[in-house]
PDB file of C-alpha atoms in Angstrom:
ATOM      1  CA  MET A 136      13.066  32.837 -18.339  1.00  0.00           C
ATOM      2  CA  LEU A 137      13.823  31.549 -14.820  1.00  0.00           C
ATOM      3  CA  LYS A 138      10.547  32.972 -13.470  1.00  0.00           C
ATOM      4  CA  ILE A 139       8.637  30.795 -15.929  1.00  0.00           C
ATOM      5  CA  ILE A 140      10.613  27.576 -15.397  1.00  0.00           C
ATOM      6  CA  ILE A 141      10.452  27.475 -11.584  1.00  0.00           C
ATOM      7  CA  PRO A 142       6.655  27.854 -11.335  1.00  0.00           C
ATOM      8  CA  ALA A 143       6.221  25.257 -14.079  1.00  0.00           C
ATOM      9  CA  ILE A 144       8.384  22.774 -12.166  1.00  0.00           C
ATOM     10  CA  LEU A 145       6.542  23.457  -8.915  1.00  0.00           C
ATOM     11  CA  LEU A 146       3.173  23.158 -10.627  1.00  0.00           C
ATOM     12  CA  SER A 147       4.063  19.855 -12.228  1.00  0.00           C
ATOM     13  CA  PHE A 148       5.353  18.427  -8.922  1.00  0.00           C
ATOM     14  CA  ASN A 149       2.380  19.660  -6.928  1.00  0.00           C
ATOM     15  CA  SER A 150      -0.098  18.348  -9.446  1.00  0.00           C
ATOM     16  CA  PHE A 151       1.650  14.941  -9.308  1.00  0.00           C
ATOM     17  CA  ALA A 152       1.962  14.770  -5.526  1.00  0.00           C
ATOM     18  CA  GLY A 153      -1.518  16.051  -4.772  1.00  0.00           C
ATOM     19  CA  ASN A 154      -3.287  14.342  -7.634  1.00  0.00           C
ATOM     20  CA  HIS A 155      -5.478  11.466  -6.533  1.00  0.00           C
ATOM     21  CA  ASN A 156      -6.132  10.182 -10.040  1.00  0.00           C
ATOM     22  CA  GLN A 157      -5.351   6.552 -10.569  1.00  0.00           C
ATOM     23  CA  TYR A 158      -2.023   5.977 -12.238  1.00  0.00           C
ATOM     24  CA  GLY A 159      -3.148   2.687 -13.654  1.00  0.00           C
ATOM     25  CA  ASP A 160      -2.671  -0.990 -13.176  1.00  0.00           C
ATOM     26  CA  CYS A 161       0.824  -2.295 -12.585  1.00  0.00           C
ATOM     27  CA  THR A 162       3.145  -5.096 -13.540  1.00  0.00           C
ATOM     28  CA  PHE A 163       6.115  -5.968 -11.353  1.00  0.00           C
ATOM     29  CA  GLY A 164       8.849  -8.498 -10.751  1.00  0.00           C
ATOM     30  CA  SER A 165       9.220 -10.048  -7.317  1.00  0.00           C
ATOM     31  CA  THR A 166       7.092  -9.377  -4.249  1.00  0.00           C
ATOM     32  CA  ARG A 167       8.147  -9.131  -0.622  1.00  0.00           C
ATOM     33  CA  ILE A 168       5.649  -9.043   2.244  1.00  0.00           C
ATOM     34  CA  VAL A 169       6.752  -6.190   4.536  1.00  0.00           C
ATOM     35  CA  ASP A 170       3.809  -6.593   6.911  1.00  0.00           C
ATOM     36  CA  ALA A 171       0.107  -7.363   6.591  1.00  0.00           C
ATOM     37  CA  ASP A 172      -0.763  -4.012   4.990  1.00  0.00           C
ATOM     38  CA  THR A 173       2.453  -3.208   3.072  1.00  0.00           C
ATOM     39  CA  ILE A 174       4.203  -5.065   0.272  1.00  0.00           C
ATOM     40  CA  GLY A 175       7.475  -4.388  -1.523  1.00  0.00           C
ATOM     41  CA  VAL A 176       7.715  -4.946  -5.266  1.00  0.00           C
ATOM     42  CA  MET A 177      10.635  -4.838  -7.679  1.00  0.00           C
ATOM     43  CA  ASN A 178      10.596  -3.429 -11.204  1.00  0.00           C
ATOM     44  CA  ILE A 179       7.145  -1.888 -10.976  1.00  0.00           C
ATOM     45  CA  LYS A 180       5.620  -0.365 -14.088  1.00  0.00           C
ATOM     46  CA  CYS A 181       2.137   1.177 -14.099  1.00  0.00           C
ATOM     47  CA  VAL A 182       0.198   1.909 -17.269  1.00  0.00           C
ATOM     48  CA  ASN A 183      -2.950   3.982 -17.701  1.00  0.00           C
ATOM     49  CA  ASN A 184      -4.622   4.217 -21.115  1.00  0.00           C
ATOM     50  CA  GLY A 185      -1.531   2.798 -22.795  1.00  0.00           C
ATOM     51  CA  ILE A 186       0.845   5.360 -21.241  1.00  0.00           C
ATOM     52  CA  THR A 187       3.494   4.425 -18.660  1.00  0.00           C
ATOM     53  CA  THR A 188       2.688   6.611 -15.670  1.00  0.00           C
ATOM     54  CA  TYR A 189       5.047   5.211 -13.029  1.00  0.00           C
ATOM     55  CA  SER A 190       8.141   3.043 -13.286  1.00  0.00           C
ATOM     56  CA  HIS A 191      10.969   2.098 -10.891  1.00  0.00           C
ATOM     57  CA  ALA A 192      13.610  -0.607 -11.060  1.00  0.00           C
ATOM     58  CA  TYR A 193      14.298  -0.691  -7.295  1.00  0.00           C
ATOM     59  CA  GLU A 194      11.986  -1.933  -4.537  1.00  0.00           C
ATOM     60  CA  THR A 195       8.890   0.187  -4.069  1.00  0.00           C
ATOM     61  CA  LYS A 196       6.884  -0.208  -0.857  1.00  0.00           C
ATOM     62  CA  LEU A 197       3.154  -0.127  -1.488  1.00  0.00           C
ATOM     63  CA  ARG A 198       0.474   0.523   1.154  1.00  0.00           C
ATOM     64  CA  ILE A 199      -2.560  -1.705   0.692  1.00  0.00           C
ATOM     65  CA  ARG A 200      -5.698   0.415   0.444  1.00  0.00           C
ATOM     66  CA  GLY A 201      -8.723  -0.269   2.640  1.00  0.00           C
ATOM     67  CA  VAL A 202      -7.195  -2.169   5.544  1.00  0.00           C
ATOM     68  CA  ASP A 203      -5.089  -1.436   8.604  1.00  0.00           C
ATOM     69  CA  THR A 204      -3.373  -4.232  10.485  1.00  0.00           C
ATOM     70  CA  PRO A 205      -1.396  -4.463  13.743  1.00  0.00           C
ATOM     71  CA  GLU A 206       2.056  -2.849  13.757  1.00  0.00           C
ATOM     72  CA  MET A 207       5.237  -4.943  13.897  1.00  0.00           C
ATOM     73  CA  LYS A 208       7.130  -2.194  15.740  1.00  0.00           C
ATOM     74  CA  SER A 209       4.457  -1.493  18.349  1.00  0.00           C
ATOM     75  CA  SER A 210       5.410  -1.020  21.990  1.00  0.00           C
ATOM     76  CA  SER A 211       2.667  -3.552  22.846  1.00  0.00           C
ATOM     77  CA  VAL A 212       3.864  -7.151  22.882  1.00  0.00           C
ATOM     78  CA  CYS A 213       0.302  -8.303  22.137  1.00  0.00           C
ATOM     79  CA  GLU A 214       0.115  -6.066  19.059  1.00  0.00           C
ATOM     80  CA  ARG A 215       3.485  -7.345  17.801  1.00  0.00           C
ATOM     81  CA  VAL A 216       2.230 -10.934  18.153  1.00  0.00           C
ATOM     82  CA  ALA A 217      -0.982 -10.027  16.272  1.00  0.00           C
ATOM     83  CA  ALA A 218       1.132  -8.288  13.589  1.00  0.00           C
ATOM     84  CA  LYS A 219       3.263 -11.411  13.133  1.00  0.00           C
ATOM     85  CA  GLU A 220       0.115 -13.547  12.792  1.00  0.00           C
ATOM     86  CA  ALA A 221      -1.419 -11.108  10.264  1.00  0.00           C
ATOM     87  CA  THR A 222       1.799 -10.990   8.233  1.00  0.00           C
ATOM     88  CA  GLU A 223       2.022 -14.783   8.187  1.00  0.00           C
ATOM     89  CA  PHE A 224      -1.610 -14.878   7.030  1.00  0.00           C
ATOM     90  CA  LEU A 225      -0.761 -12.659   4.031  1.00  0.00           C
ATOM     91  CA  GLU A 226       2.405 -14.669   3.277  1.00  0.00           C
ATOM     92  CA  ASN A 227       0.472 -17.965   3.326  1.00  0.00           C
ATOM     93  CA  LEU A 228      -2.488 -16.555   1.408  1.00  0.00           C
ATOM     94  CA  SER A 229      -0.313 -15.119  -1.372  1.00  0.00           C
ATOM     95  CA  SER A 230       2.245 -17.931  -1.634  1.00  0.00           C
ATOM     96  CA  GLY A 231       2.306 -19.249  -5.183  1.00  0.00           C
ATOM     97  CA  LYS A 232      -0.745 -17.237  -6.210  1.00  0.00           C
ATOM     98  CA  LYS A 233      -1.289 -14.532  -8.802  1.00  0.00           C
ATOM     99  CA  ILE A 234      -1.043 -11.054  -7.251  1.00  0.00           C
ATOM    100  CA  ILE A 235      -2.531  -8.108  -9.123  1.00  0.00           C
ATOM    101  CA  ILE A 236      -1.995  -4.446  -8.249  1.00  0.00           C
ATOM    102  CA  LYS A 237      -4.697  -2.001  -9.315  1.00  0.00           C
ATOM    103  CA  ASN A 238      -5.523   1.663  -8.780  1.00  0.00           C
ATOM    104  CA  PHE A 239      -1.940   2.776  -8.091  1.00  0.00           C
ATOM    105  CA  VAL A 240      -1.821   6.294  -6.614  1.00  0.00           C
ATOM    106  CA  PRO A 241       1.690   7.621  -5.748  1.00  0.00           C
ATOM    107  CA  PHE A 242       2.445   9.557  -2.530  1.00  0.00           C
ATOM    108  CA  ASP A 243      -1.046   8.802  -1.214  1.00  0.00           C
ATOM    109  CA  ASP A 244      -0.485   7.773   2.401  1.00  0.00           C
ATOM    110  CA  LYS A 245       0.910   9.871   5.244  1.00  0.00           C
ATOM    111  CA  TYR A 246       4.387   8.362   4.765  1.00  0.00           C
ATOM    112  CA  GLY A 247       4.468   9.100   1.029  1.00  0.00           C
ATOM    113  CA  ARG A 248       3.970   5.502  -0.055  1.00  0.00           C
ATOM    114  CA  PRO A 249       1.840   4.670  -3.053  1.00  0.00           C
ATOM    115  CA  MET A 250      -1.597   3.276  -2.236  1.00  0.00           C
ATOM    116  CA  VAL A 251      -2.873   0.280  -4.180  1.00  0.00           C
ATOM    117  CA  ASN A 252      -5.601  -2.309  -4.259  1.00  0.00           C
ATOM    118  CA  VAL A 253      -4.147  -5.815  -4.035  1.00  0.00           C
ATOM    119  CA  TYR A 254      -5.938  -8.812  -5.478  1.00  0.00           C
ATOM    120  CA  ILE A 255      -4.839 -12.359  -4.748  1.00  0.00           C
ATOM    121  CA  ASP A 256      -6.218 -14.808  -7.282  1.00  0.00           C
ATOM    122  CA  GLY A 257      -8.824 -12.177  -8.172  1.00  0.00           C
ATOM    123  CA  VAL A 258     -10.054 -11.476  -4.617  1.00  0.00           C
ATOM    124  CA  ASN A 259      -9.489  -8.159  -2.842  1.00  0.00           C
ATOM    125  CA  TYR A 260      -6.923  -8.825  -0.091  1.00  0.00           C
ATOM    126  CA  ALA A 261      -8.164  -6.014   2.207  1.00  0.00           C
ATOM    127  CA  GLN A 262     -11.613  -7.586   2.275  1.00  0.00           C
ATOM    128  CA  ILE A 263     -10.196 -11.037   3.101  1.00  0.00           C
ATOM    129  CA  ALA A 264      -7.967  -9.688   5.900  1.00  0.00           C
ATOM    130  CA  ILE A 265     -10.902  -7.853   7.487  1.00  0.00           C
ATOM    131  CA  GLU A 266     -13.252 -10.844   7.185  1.00  0.00           C
ATOM    132  CA  GLN A 267     -10.636 -13.145   8.760  1.00  0.00           C
ATOM    133  CA  GLY A 268     -10.007 -10.735  11.666  1.00  0.00           C
ATOM    134  CA  TYR A 269      -6.449  -9.704  10.741  1.00  0.00           C
ATOM    135  CA  GLY A 270      -7.297  -6.048  10.180  1.00  0.00           C
ATOM    136  CA  TYR A 271     -10.066  -3.479  10.077  1.00  0.00           C
ATOM    137  CA  GLN A 272     -11.511  -1.110   7.505  1.00  0.00           C
ATOM    138  CA  TYR A 273      -9.211   1.892   7.153  1.00  0.00           C
ATOM    139  CA  ASN A 274      -9.595   5.033   5.064  1.00  0.00           C
ATOM    140  CA  GLY A 275      -6.229   6.631   5.834  1.00  0.00           C
ATOM    141  CA  LYS A 276      -7.478   8.952   8.563  1.00  0.00           C
ATOM    142  CA  THR A 277      -7.661   8.217  12.292  1.00  0.00           C
ATOM    143  CA  LYS A 278      -6.621   4.721  13.343  1.00  0.00           C
ATOM    144  CA  GLN A 279      -8.847   2.689  15.630  1.00  0.00           C
ATOM    145  CA  LYS A 280      -7.606   2.037  19.161  1.00  0.00           C
ATOM    146  CA  ILE A 281      -7.521  -1.716  19.577  1.00  0.00           C
ATOM    147  CA  ASP A 282      -6.568  -3.632  22.706  1.00  0.00           C
ATOM    148  CA  TYR A 283      -4.738  -6.559  21.117  1.00  0.00           C
ATOM    149  CA  CYS A 284      -4.308  -8.261  24.503  1.00  0.00           C
ATOM    150  CA  ASN A 285      -8.081  -8.557  25.062  1.00  0.00           C
ATOM    151  CA  ARG A 286      -9.616  -9.155  21.669  1.00  0.00           C
TER     152      ARG A 286
END
């Protein structure tokens, strides 16, 4: 019996962790801006075809798909300044507006965070951030080398 249970558990975990199917659109409680490409949400619940596929009552950090922005913890002072500006841009842009999370995929970035598309009043945030110069197109692979002191 044990030989059957262990492979079944491993198979179910591996299919969940490595599965890049969308886990649905999500509802959530409060939102916290972590930085310009990561948000924290409370009480997230994702539904796909009427079935709850993901649910947590504690804060879940979500990586915004399609954009990379400067890092707050960079060793470069110029990058930290650019990160603060980009984060403030997202805070101001989203303040008091309707935020929608779509295409939730758990464990999808290199740090194990879920990847999502974020829409602010119906507009894709990644697209806005790129157009306004706060980030660049990012597919989760190699990051661009940017000289934030001379841009």
